[in-house]
C-alpha atoms as a printed R data frame, in Angstrom:
    type eleno elety resid chain resno       x      y      z
1   ATOM     1    CA   MET     A     1   0.121  0.067  0.113
2   ATOM     2    CA   SER     A     2   1.257  3.100 -0.933
3   ATOM     3    CA   LYS     A     3   1.775  5.903  1.469
4   ATOM     4    CA   GLN     A     4  -0.914  8.777 -0.409
5   ATOM     5    CA   LYS     A     5  -3.211  5.514  0.005
6   ATOM     6    CA   LYS     A     6  -2.247  5.144  3.949
7   ATOM     7    CA   VAL     A     7  -2.457  8.827  4.539
8   ATOM     8    CA   ARG     A     8  -6.282  8.978  3.116
9   ATOM     9    CA   LYS     A     9  -6.914  5.643  5.056
10  ATOM    10    CA   MET     A    10  -6.639  7.628  7.597
11  ATOM    11    CA   ILE     A    11  -8.254 10.637  7.432
12  ATOM    12    CA   LYS     A    12 -11.002  8.433  6.713
13  ATOM    13    CA   GLU     A    13 -11.420  7.269 10.011
14  ATOM    14    CA   ALA     A    14 -10.610 10.311 11.779
15  ATOM    15    CA   ASN     A    15 -13.527 11.162  9.663
16  ATOM    16    CA   LYS     A    16 -15.403  8.070 11.324
17  ATOM    17    CA   LEU     A    17 -13.810  9.102 14.469
18  ATOM    18    CA   ALA     A    18 -14.924 13.053 14.692
19  ATOM    19    CA   ASP     A    19 -18.448 12.178 12.938
20  ATOM    20    CA   LYS     A    20 -19.475  9.735 15.801
21  ATOM    21    CA   HIS     A    21 -18.257 12.148 18.576
22  ATOM    22    CA   LEU     A    22 -19.573 15.150 16.987
23  ATOM    23    CA   SER     A    23 -23.458 12.428 16.801
24  ATOM    24    CA   GLU     A    24 -22.894 11.873 20.824
25  ATOM    25    CA   GLU     A    25 -22.176 14.974 21.881
26  ATOM    26    CA   THR     A    26 -25.583 16.851 19.925
27  ATOM    27    CA   ILE     A    27 -28.852 18.279 21.681
28  ATOM    28    CA   ASN     A    28 -31.008 15.214 21.447
29  ATOM    29    CA   TRP     A    29 -34.024 17.383 20.550
30  ATOM    30    CA   LYS     A    30 -36.669 14.850 21.793
31  ATOM    31    CA   ALA     A    31 -35.775 15.223 24.936
32  ATOM    32    CA   PHE     A    32 -35.604 18.912 25.145
33  ATOM    33    CA   ALA     A    33 -39.176 19.627 23.196
34  ATOM    34    CA   VAL     A    34 -40.487 17.495 25.668
35  ATOM    35    CA   ALA     A    35 -38.416 19.847 28.629
36  ATOM    36    CA   LEU     A    36 -38.660 23.061 27.004
37  ATOM    37    CA   ALA     A    37 -43.070 21.698 27.138
38  ATOM    38    CA   VAL     A    38 -42.936 20.560 31.042
39  ATOM    39    CA   THR     A    39 -41.431 23.727 31.904
40  ATOM    40    CA   PHE     A    40 -43.629 26.219 29.523
41  ATOM    41    CA   ALA     A    41 -46.904 23.594 30.753
42  ATOM    42    CA   ILE     A    42 -45.724 24.953 34.585
43  ATOM    43    CA   PHE     A    43 -45.609 28.729 33.412
44  ATOM    44    CA   VAL     A    44 -49.296 28.283 31.634
45  ATOM    45    CA   PHE     A    45 -50.997 26.561 34.528
46  ATOM    46    CA   ILE     A    46 -49.453 29.516 36.677
47  ATOM    47    CA   PHE     A    47 -51.206 31.752 33.933
48  ATOM    48    CA   SER     A    48 -54.126 30.205 34.484
49  ATOM    49    CA   SER     A    49 -53.931 30.265 38.388
50  ATOM    50    CA   GLY     A    50 -55.616 32.559 40.476
51  ATOM    51    CA   LYS     A    51 -54.540 34.139 43.575
52  ATOM    52    CA   ALA     A    52 -55.619 31.215 45.398
53  ATOM    53    CA   GLU     A    53 -53.165 29.284 44.395
54  ATOM    54    CA   ALA     A    54 -50.383 32.355 45.183
55  ATOM    55    CA   SER     A    55 -47.997 30.201 46.784
56  ATOM    56    CA   CYS     A    56 -46.835 26.811 44.960
57  ATOM    57    CA   SER     A    57 -43.779 24.227 44.528
58  ATOM    58    CA   TYR     A    58 -43.556 22.136 41.447
59  ATOM    59    CA   THR     A    59 -41.225 19.807 40.816
60  ATOM    60    CA   THR     A    60 -40.150 17.442 38.576
61  ATOM    61    CA   ASN     A    61 -40.019 13.791 38.852
62  ATOM    62    CA   ALA     A    62 -37.683 10.860 37.756
63  ATOM    63    CA   LEU     A    63 -40.225 10.202 34.861
64  ATOM    64    CA   GLY     A    64 -40.266 13.495 33.977
65  ATOM    65    CA   HIS     A    65 -43.704 15.018 35.040
66  ATOM    66    CA   THR     A    66 -44.562 17.586 37.117
67  ATOM    67    CA   GLN     A    67 -45.597 17.952 40.183
68  ATOM    68    CA   TYR     A    68 -47.250 20.574 42.357
69  ATOM    69    CA   SER     A    69 -47.836 21.571 46.249
70  ATOM    70    CA   CYS     A    70 -49.890 24.545 46.614
71  ATOM    71    CA   ASN     A    71 -50.214 26.063 50.095
72  ATOM    72    CA   SER     A    72 -54.029 26.263 49.444
73  ATOM    73    CA   GLY     A    73 -54.147 21.728 49.902
74  ATOM    74    CA   GLN     A    74 -54.243 22.219 45.525
75  ATOM    75    CA   ASN     A    75 -51.899 19.273 43.864
76  ATOM    76    CA   GLY     A    76 -51.642 17.686 40.659
77  ATOM    77    CA   THR     A    77 -49.243 16.517 37.855
78  ATOM    78    CA   LEU     A    78 -48.612 17.644 34.841
79  ATOM    79    CA   ARG     A    79 -47.967 14.587 32.476
80  ATOM    80    CA   THR     A    80 -46.659 15.646 29.012
81  ATOM    81    CA   ASP     A    81 -47.453 12.308 25.879
82  ATOM    82    CA   VAL     A    82 -46.124 11.367 23.145
83  ATOM    83    CA   LEU     A    83 -48.135 13.852 20.452
84  ATOM    84    CA   GLY     A    84 -46.584 16.933 22.912
85  ATOM    85    CA   THR     A    85 -49.669 17.074 24.531
86  ATOM    86    CA   THR     A    86 -49.729 18.152 28.407
87  ATOM    87    CA   ARG     A    87 -52.365 17.659 30.502
88  ATOM    88    CA   ASP     A    88 -53.619 18.806 34.237
89  ATOM    89    CA   SER     A    89 -54.281 16.022 36.240
90  ATOM    90    CA   ARG     A    90 -56.527 17.975 38.318
91  ATOM    91    CA   THR     A    91 -57.894 20.853 36.294
92  ATOM    92    CA   GLY     A    92 -57.969 18.267 32.953
93  ATOM    93    CA   THR     A    93 -56.612 20.869 31.133
94  ATOM    94    CA   THR     A    94 -54.412 20.463 27.951
95  ATOM    95    CA   TRP     A    95 -52.077 22.268 26.665
96  ATOM    96    CA   ARG     A    96 -50.886 21.753 23.075
97  ATOM    97    CA   THR     A    97 -48.384 23.969 21.625
98  ATOM    98    CA   ASP     A    98 -47.756 23.956 17.042
99  ATOM    99    CA   VAL     A    99 -45.421 24.610 14.864
100 ATOM   100    CA   LEU     A   100 -45.364 28.476 15.743
101 ATOM   101    CA   GLY     A   101 -44.574 28.699 18.862
102 ATOM   102    CA   THR     A   102 -47.890 29.385 20.238
103 ATOM   103    CA   THR     A   103 -48.681 27.096 22.604
104 ATOM   104    CA   ARG     A   104 -53.512 26.716 23.127
105 ATOM   105    CA   SER     A   105 -54.992 25.993 26.243
106 ATOM   106    CA   SER     A   106 -57.627 23.764 25.956
107 ATOM   107    CA   ASP     A   107 -59.928 26.791 27.738
108 ATOM   108    CA   GLY     A   108 -59.239 28.778 24.944
109 ATOM   109    CA   THR     A   109 -56.210 30.434 26.171
110 ATOM   110    CA   THR     A   110 -53.498 31.195 24.270
111 ATOM   111    CA   TYR     A   111 -50.013 32.221 24.681
112 ATOM   112    CA   ARG     A   112 -46.650 33.200 22.579
113 ATOM   113    CA   THR     A   113 -43.359 33.944 23.895
114 ATOM   114    CA   ASP     A   114 -40.973 36.876 21.693
115 ATOM   115    CA   VAL     A   115 -37.561 36.497 21.513
116 ATOM   116    CA   LEU     A   116 -36.470 38.214 23.780
117 ATOM   117    CA   GLY     A   117 -37.502 35.627 26.348
118 ATOM   118    CA   THR     A   118 -41.616 37.950 27.172
119 ATOM   119    CA   THR     A   119 -44.407 35.342 27.533
120 ATOM   120    CA   ARG     A   120 -47.844 37.546 26.637
121 ATOM   121    CA   GLY     A   121 -51.153 35.381 27.187
122 ATOM   122    CA   SER     A   122 -54.961 36.377 25.316
123 ATOM   123    CA   ASP     A   123 -56.119 36.500 28.712
124 ATOM   124    CA   GLY     A   124 -53.621 40.030 29.277
125 ATOM   125    CA   THR     A   125 -50.918 38.238 31.593
126 ATOM   126    CA   VAL     A   126 -47.426 39.079 30.696
127 ATOM   127    CA   TRP     A   127 -44.299 36.808 32.647
128 ATOM   128    CA   ARG     A   128 -40.240 38.413 32.352
129 ATOM   129    CA   LYS     A   129 -37.214 36.118 33.078
130 ATOM   130    CA   ASP     A   130 -35.300 39.572 34.963
131 ATOM   131    CA   ALA     A   131 -31.527 38.949 35.646
132 ATOM   132    CA   LEU     A   132 -31.712 36.602 38.897
133 ATOM   133    CA   GLY     A   133 -33.479 34.092 37.206
134 ATOM   134    CA   THR     A   134 -37.144 34.678 37.953
135 ATOM   135    CA   MET     A   135 -40.085 34.516 36.939
136 ATOM   136    CA   ARG     A   136 -41.932 37.924 37.412
137 ATOM   137    CA   SER     A   137 -45.553 38.186 35.653
138 ATOM   138    CA   ASN     A   138 -47.587 41.924 35.739
139 ATOM   139    CA   ASP     A   139 -49.930 40.745 38.372
140 ATOM   140    CA   GLY     A   140 -46.720 40.458 40.477
141 ATOM   141    CA   THR     A   141 -46.544 36.919 40.926
142 ATOM   142    CA   THR     A   142 -42.939 36.051 41.403
143 ATOM   143    CA   CYS     A   143 -41.390 32.218 40.439
144 ATOM   144    CA   LYS     A   144 -38.108 31.427 41.926
145 ATOM   145    CA   THR     A   145 -36.351 27.892 40.351
146 ATOM   146    CA   ASP     A   146 -34.054 26.528 43.919
147 ATOM   147    CA   TYR     A   147 -30.122 24.650 43.336
148 ATOM   148    CA   LEU     A   148 -32.531 21.272 43.861
149 ATOM   149    CA   GLY     A   149 -34.988 22.758 40.673
150 ATOM   150    CA   THR     A   150 -38.432 23.165 42.254
151 ATOM   151    CA   MET     A   151 -39.786 25.958 41.784
152 ATOM   152    CA   ARG     A   152 -41.772 28.380 44.305
153 ATOM   153    CA   CYS     A   153 -44.140 31.058 42.785
154 ATOM   154    CA   ASN     A   154 -45.538 33.793 45.740
């Protein structure tokens, strides 16, 4: 085998190794989309909740379901199925995000996040994330995630 063929073979092997490494390092988009949908569903749940549910905590379990518990005694689970529909076990409300990024609720409310990260609901709610990572609503509700991943809203 000539030197040139050996070099070509080494280059092909290096390219295969690089391709394998890149495929292992890429983002798992399906898992990312599910996590994003669950997170968005949490915010949608917060949007649709009244002041009676204002003090709640949200945790994601090992199955990827988000469980919530409120000081008012209300609790439930947000589950996202393989089709991307998120359902609240307590209220039965469902949310689905279309290809344009608009989240539509079974109760008729829609939510849209702009390029700056501001989420606006058709019910007039507006949520923004500040520099410290706290989500703030136009109605005065704030939500903060602690180091354990539990989101607490008041």
